[in-house]
Amino acid sequence: MYKIKWDKETSGILLSDSPEDTIIPPRPVYFEELDLLGFDKYWDYPKCEEPLLWGLRVGL
C-alpha cells in the first residue's frame, strides 16, 4: 500500500511506499454517518447496508 500525500506545487498527489510512512487503510462510510453529519439535507443517496464511500486519511 502507498501513503498518499498532497503536493501543493503540482496540485496533485504523491504516493510514498517508504517504510517510515504509516499506512492507514481506507475505511467504509455508511449512510448513517452521512445522515449524522447532515448530508441528507443536501443530497439524496441510497439507504443501504453496503458502504457508499471509502474514507481516506490523506497525509498530514
PDB file of N, CA and C in Angstrom:
ATOM      1  N   MET A   1       0.830  -1.182   0.000  1.00  0.00           N
ATOM      2  CA  MET A   1       0.000   0.000   0.000  1.00  0.00           C
ATOM      3  C   MET A   1       0.873   1.243   0.000  1.00  0.00           C
ATOM      4  N   TYR A   2       0.327   2.310  -0.501  1.00  0.00           N
ATOM      5  CA  TYR A   2       1.035   3.577  -0.558  1.00  0.00           C
ATOM      6  C   TYR A   2       0.391   4.588   0.380  1.00  0.00           C
ATOM      7  N   LYS A   3       1.198   5.477   0.905  1.00  0.00           N
ATOM      8  CA  LYS A   3       0.662   6.609   1.647  1.00  0.00           C
ATOM      9  C   LYS A   3       0.460   7.734   0.641  1.00  0.00           C
ATOM     10  N   ILE A   4      -0.656   8.421   0.752  1.00  0.00           N
ATOM     11  CA  ILE A   4      -0.993   9.497  -0.175  1.00  0.00           C
ATOM     12  C   ILE A   4      -0.637  10.825   0.473  1.00  0.00           C
ATOM     13  N   LYS A   5       0.098  11.657  -0.270  1.00  0.00           N
ATOM     14  CA  LYS A   5       0.431  12.996   0.206  1.00  0.00           C
ATOM     15  C   LYS A   5       0.013  14.005  -0.853  1.00  0.00           C
ATOM     16  N   TRP A   6      -0.530  15.121  -0.405  1.00  0.00           N
ATOM     17  CA  TRP A   6      -0.937  16.191  -1.316  1.00  0.00           C
ATOM     18  C   TRP A   6       0.285  17.039  -1.649  1.00  0.00           C
ATOM     19  N   ASP A   7       0.511  17.279  -2.958  1.00  0.00           N
ATOM     20  CA  ASP A   7       1.627  18.098  -3.413  1.00  0.00           C
ATOM     21  C   ASP A   7       1.099  19.464  -3.824  1.00  0.00           C
ATOM     22  N   LYS A   8       1.375  20.481  -3.007  1.00  0.00           N
ATOM     23  CA  LYS A   8       0.878  21.829  -3.286  1.00  0.00           C
ATOM     24  C   LYS A   8       1.475  22.399  -4.566  1.00  0.00           C
ATOM     25  N   GLU A   9       2.701  22.033  -4.866  1.00  0.00           N
ATOM     26  CA  GLU A   9       3.392  22.578  -6.042  1.00  0.00           C
ATOM     27  C   GLU A   9       2.722  22.163  -7.351  1.00  0.00           C
ATOM     28  N   THR A  10       2.316  20.905  -7.441  1.00  0.00           N
ATOM     29  CA  THR A  10       1.704  20.405  -8.674  1.00  0.00           C
ATOM     30  C   THR A  10       0.189  20.265  -8.572  1.00  0.00           C
ATOM     31  N   SER A  11      -0.362  20.534  -7.389  1.00  0.00           N
ATOM     32  CA  SER A  11      -1.796  20.334  -7.131  1.00  0.00           C
ATOM     33  C   SER A  11      -2.215  18.908  -7.463  1.00  0.00           C
ATOM     34  N   GLY A  12      -1.380  17.990  -7.084  1.00  0.00           N
ATOM     35  CA  GLY A  12      -1.658  16.577  -7.329  1.00  0.00           C
ATOM     36  C   GLY A  12      -1.295  15.759  -6.103  1.00  0.00           C
ATOM     37  N   ILE A  13      -1.309  14.449  -6.259  1.00  0.00           N
ATOM     38  CA  ILE A  13      -0.968  13.577  -5.142  1.00  0.00           C
ATOM     39  C   ILE A  13       0.367  12.899  -5.396  1.00  0.00           C
ATOM     40  N   LEU A  14       1.058  12.597  -4.319  1.00  0.00           N
ATOM     41  CA  LEU A  14       2.297  11.838  -4.363  1.00  0.00           C
ATOM     42  C   LEU A  14       2.064  10.541  -3.604  1.00  0.00           C
ATOM     43  N   LEU A  15       2.570   9.440  -4.150  1.00  0.00           N
ATOM     44  CA  LEU A  15       2.452   8.147  -3.487  1.00  0.00           C
ATOM     45  C   LEU A  15       3.798   7.793  -2.881  1.00  0.00           C
ATOM     46  N   SER A  16       3.802   7.424  -1.622  1.00  0.00           N
ATOM     47  CA  SER A  16       5.039   7.075  -0.932  1.00  0.00           C
ATOM     48  C   SER A  16       4.920   5.660  -0.394  1.00  0.00           C
ATOM     49  N   ASP A  17       5.913   4.825  -0.711  1.00  0.00           N
ATOM     50  CA  ASP A  17       5.923   3.470  -0.158  1.00  0.00           C
ATOM     51  C   ASP A  17       7.067   3.303   0.837  1.00  0.00           C
ATOM     52  N   SER A  18       7.536   4.409   1.386  1.00  0.00           N
ATOM     53  CA  SER A  18       8.618   4.403   2.358  1.00  0.00           C
ATOM     54  C   SER A  18       8.175   3.689   3.632  1.00  0.00           C
ATOM     55  N   PRO A  19       9.037   2.849   4.202  1.00  0.00           N
ATOM     56  CA  PRO A  19       8.655   2.139   5.429  1.00  0.00           C
ATOM     57  C   PRO A  19       8.409   3.069   6.618  1.00  0.00           C
ATOM     58  N   GLU A  20       8.979   4.271   6.583  1.00  0.00           N
ATOM     59  CA  GLU A  20       8.767   5.211   7.684  1.00  0.00           C
ATOM     60  C   GLU A  20       7.348   5.772   7.702  1.00  0.00           C
ATOM     61  N   ASP A  21       6.707   5.788   6.551  1.00  0.00           N
ATOM     62  CA  ASP A  21       5.352   6.338   6.472  1.00  0.00           C
ATOM     63  C   ASP A  21       4.348   5.319   6.988  1.00  0.00           C
ATOM     64  N   THR A  22       3.519   5.754   7.907  1.00  0.00           N
ATOM     65  CA  THR A  22       2.467   4.861   8.379  1.00  0.00           C
ATOM     66  C   THR A  22       1.350   4.825   7.346  1.00  0.00           C
ATOM     67  N   ILE A  23       0.817   3.665   7.138  1.00  0.00           N
ATOM     68  CA  ILE A  23      -0.243   3.490   6.154  1.00  0.00           C
ATOM     69  C   ILE A  23      -1.555   3.264   6.895  1.00  0.00           C
ATOM     70  N   ILE A  24      -2.495   4.124   6.644  1.00  0.00           N
ATOM     71  CA  ILE A  24      -3.812   3.995   7.255  1.00  0.00           C
ATOM     72  C   ILE A  24      -4.770   3.503   6.174  1.00  0.00           C
ATOM     73  N   PRO A  25      -5.312   2.305   6.329  1.00  0.00           N
ATOM     74  CA  PRO A  25      -6.178   1.763   5.285  1.00  0.00           C
ATOM     75  C   PRO A  25      -7.483   2.555   5.153  1.00  0.00           C
ATOM     76  N   PRO A  26      -8.073   2.524   3.961  1.00  0.00           N
ATOM     77  CA  PRO A  26      -9.359   3.211   3.787  1.00  0.00           C
ATOM     78  C   PRO A  26     -10.429   2.565   4.664  1.00  0.00           C
ATOM     79  N   ARG A  27     -11.416   3.370   5.048  1.00  0.00           N
ATOM     80  CA  ARG A  27     -12.496   2.840   5.879  1.00  0.00           C
ATOM     81  C   ARG A  27     -13.825   3.072   5.183  1.00  0.00           C
ATOM     82  N   PRO A  28     -14.758   2.163   5.371  1.00  0.00           N
ATOM     83  CA  PRO A  28     -16.066   2.332   4.741  1.00  0.00           C
ATOM     84  C   PRO A  28     -16.868   3.442   5.416  1.00  0.00           C
ATOM     85  N   VAL A  29     -17.655   4.143   4.619  1.00  0.00           N
ATOM     86  CA  VAL A  29     -18.549   5.188   5.127  1.00  0.00           C
ATOM     87  C   VAL A  29     -19.974   4.788   4.749  1.00  0.00           C
ATOM     88  N   TYR A  30     -20.837   4.649   5.744  1.00  0.00           N
ATOM     89  CA  TYR A  30     -22.214   4.211   5.535  1.00  0.00           C
ATOM     90  C   TYR A  30     -23.175   5.396   5.607  1.00  0.00           C
ATOM     91  N   PHE A  31     -24.402   5.179   5.147  1.00  0.00           N
ATOM     92  CA  PHE A  31     -25.379   6.268   5.090  1.00  0.00           C
ATOM     93  C   PHE A  31     -25.670   6.856   6.467  1.00  0.00           C
ATOM     94  N   GLU A  32     -25.595   6.038   7.527  1.00  0.00           N
ATOM     95  CA  GLU A  32     -25.870   6.548   8.873  1.00  0.00           C
ATOM     96  C   GLU A  32     -24.890   7.666   9.261  1.00  0.00           C
ATOM     97  N   GLU A  33     -23.638   7.509   8.888  1.00  0.00           N
ATOM     98  CA  GLU A  33     -22.648   8.540   9.195  1.00  0.00           C
ATOM     99  C   GLU A  33     -22.925   9.810   8.394  1.00  0.00           C
ATOM    100  N   LEU A  34     -23.293   9.641   7.138  1.00  0.00           N
ATOM    101  CA  LEU A  34     -23.627  10.808   6.315  1.00  0.00           C
ATOM    102  C   LEU A  34     -24.849  11.528   6.877  1.00  0.00           C
ATOM    103  N   ASP A  35     -25.851  10.754   7.310  1.00  0.00           N
ATOM    104  CA  ASP A  35     -27.043  11.355   7.926  1.00  0.00           C
ATOM    105  C   ASP A  35     -26.678  12.112   9.204  1.00  0.00           C
ATOM    106  N   LEU A  36     -25.833  11.495  10.032  1.00  0.00           N
ATOM    107  CA  LEU A  36     -25.423  12.113  11.289  1.00  0.00           C
ATOM    108  C   LEU A  36     -24.736  13.463  11.058  1.00  0.00           C
ATOM    109  N   LEU A  37     -23.994  13.559   9.967  1.00  0.00           N
ATOM    110  CA  LEU A  37     -23.284  14.801   9.639  1.00  0.00           C
ATOM    111  C   LEU A  37     -24.147  15.800   8.869  1.00  0.00           C
ATOM    112  N   GLY A  38     -25.397  15.422   8.571  1.00  0.00           N
ATOM    113  CA  GLY A  38     -26.325  16.347   7.927  1.00  0.00           C
ATOM    114  C   GLY A  38     -26.297  16.351   6.411  1.00  0.00           C
ATOM    115  N   PHE A  39     -25.593  15.407   5.794  1.00  0.00           N
ATOM    116  CA  PHE A  39     -25.522  15.361   4.335  1.00  0.00           C
ATOM    117  C   PHE A  39     -26.877  15.059   3.702  1.00  0.00           C
ATOM    118  N   ASP A  40     -27.763  14.386   4.450  1.00  0.00           N
ATOM    119  CA  ASP A  40     -29.077  14.025   3.904  1.00  0.00           C
ATOM    120  C   ASP A  40     -29.939  15.255   3.623  1.00  0.00           C
ATOM    121  N   LYS A  41     -29.594  16.397   4.191  1.00  0.00           N
ATOM    122  CA  LYS A  41     -30.345  17.631   3.927  1.00  0.00           C
ATOM    123  C   LYS A  41     -30.016  18.214   2.557  1.00  0.00           C
ATOM    124  N   TYR A  42     -28.885  17.816   2.007  1.00  0.00           N
ATOM    125  CA  TYR A  42     -28.419  18.401   0.748  1.00  0.00           C
ATOM    126  C   TYR A  42     -28.361  17.415  -0.413  1.00  0.00           C
ATOM    127  N   TRP A  43     -28.219  16.124  -0.126  1.00  0.00           N
ATOM    128  CA  TRP A  43     -28.091  15.119  -1.171  1.00  0.00           C
ATOM    129  C   TRP A  43     -29.010  13.937  -0.906  1.00  0.00           C
ATOM    130  N   ASP A  44     -29.379  13.274  -1.972  1.00  0.00           N
ATOM    131  CA  ASP A  44     -30.121  12.015  -1.888  1.00  0.00           C
ATOM    132  C   ASP A  44     -29.147  10.885  -2.181  1.00  0.00           C
ATOM    133  N   TYR A  45     -29.152   9.880  -1.345  1.00  0.00           N
ATOM    134  CA  TYR A  45     -28.311   8.710  -1.552  1.00  0.00           C
ATOM    135  C   TYR A  45     -29.058   7.501  -0.997  1.00  0.00           C
ATOM    136  N   PRO A  46     -28.727   6.304  -1.480  1.00  0.00           N
ATOM    137  CA  PRO A  46     -29.453   5.114  -1.048  1.00  0.00           C
ATOM    138  C   PRO A  46     -29.190   4.782   0.419  1.00  0.00           C
ATOM    139  N   LYS A  47     -30.224   4.340   1.082  1.00  0.00           N
ATOM    140  CA  LYS A  47     -30.118   3.878   2.471  1.00  0.00           C
ATOM    141  C   LYS A  47     -29.940   2.365   2.417  1.00  0.00           C
ATOM    142  N   CYS A  48     -28.709   1.926   2.234  1.00  0.00           N
ATOM    143  CA  CYS A  48     -28.430   0.500   2.046  1.00  0.00           C
ATOM    144  C   CYS A  48     -27.386   0.025   3.054  1.00  0.00           C
ATOM    145  N   GLU A  49     -27.213  -1.280   3.135  1.00  0.00           N
ATOM    146  CA  GLU A  49     -26.265  -1.859   4.084  1.00  0.00           C
ATOM    147  C   GLU A  49     -24.821  -1.764   3.609  1.00  0.00           C
ATOM    148  N   GLU A  50     -24.610  -1.602   2.312  1.00  0.00           N
ATOM    149  CA  GLU A  50     -23.262  -1.531   1.764  1.00  0.00           C
ATOM    150  C   GLU A  50     -22.682  -0.130   1.964  1.00  0.00           C
ATOM    151  N   PRO A  51     -21.348  -0.023   2.045  1.00  0.00           N
ATOM    152  CA  PRO A  51     -20.746   1.308   2.164  1.00  0.00           C
ATOM    153  C   PRO A  51     -21.008   2.137   0.913  1.00  0.00           C
ATOM    154  N   LEU A  52     -21.247   3.422   1.107  1.00  0.00           N
ATOM    155  CA  LEU A  52     -21.480   4.331  -0.016  1.00  0.00           C
ATOM    156  C   LEU A  52     -20.181   4.979  -0.483  1.00  0.00           C
ATOM    157  N   LEU A  53     -19.246   5.134   0.428  1.00  0.00           N
ATOM    158  CA  LEU A  53     -17.969   5.792   0.132  1.00  0.00           C
ATOM    159  C   LEU A  53     -16.857   5.072   0.881  1.00  0.00           C
ATOM    160  N   TRP A  54     -15.638   5.391   0.496  1.00  0.00           N
ATOM    161  CA  TRP A  54     -14.477   4.926   1.240  1.00  0.00           C
ATOM    162  C   TRP A  54     -13.709   6.151   1.688  1.00  0.00           C
ATOM    163  N   GLY A  55     -13.517   6.285   2.999  1.00  0.00           N
ATOM    164  CA  GLY A  55     -12.817   7.439   3.557  1.00  0.00           C
ATOM    165  C   GLY A  55     -11.319   7.194   3.608  1.00  0.00           C
ATOM    166  N   LEU A  56     -10.550   8.172   3.142  1.00  0.00           N
ATOM    167  CA  LEU A  56      -9.094   8.105   3.186  1.00  0.00           C
ATOM    168  C   LEU A  56      -8.561   9.223   4.062  1.00  0.00           C
ATOM    169  N   ARG A  57      -7.559   8.916   4.813  1.00  0.00           N
ATOM    170  CA  ARG A  57      -6.874   9.965   5.579  1.00  0.00           C
ATOM    171  C   ARG A  57      -5.649  10.359   4.769  1.00  0.00           C
ATOM    172  N   VAL A  58      -5.696  11.525   4.179  1.00  0.00           N
ATOM    173  CA  VAL A  58      -4.611  11.994   3.327  1.00  0.00           C
ATOM    174  C   VAL A  58      -3.526  12.584   4.208  1.00  0.00           C
ATOM    175  N   GLY A  59      -2.260  12.399   3.804  1.00  0.00           N
ATOM    176  CA  GLY A  59      -1.090  12.820   4.578  1.00  0.00           C
ATOM    177  C   GLY A  59      -1.223  14.153   5.271  1.00  0.00           C
ATOM    178  N   LEU A  60      -0.661  14.225   6.447  1.00  0.00           N
ATOM    179  CA  LEU A  60      -0.752  15.433   7.267  1.00  0.00           C
ATOM    180  C   LEU A  60       0.401  16.357   6.992  1.00  0.00           C
TER     181      LEU A  60
END
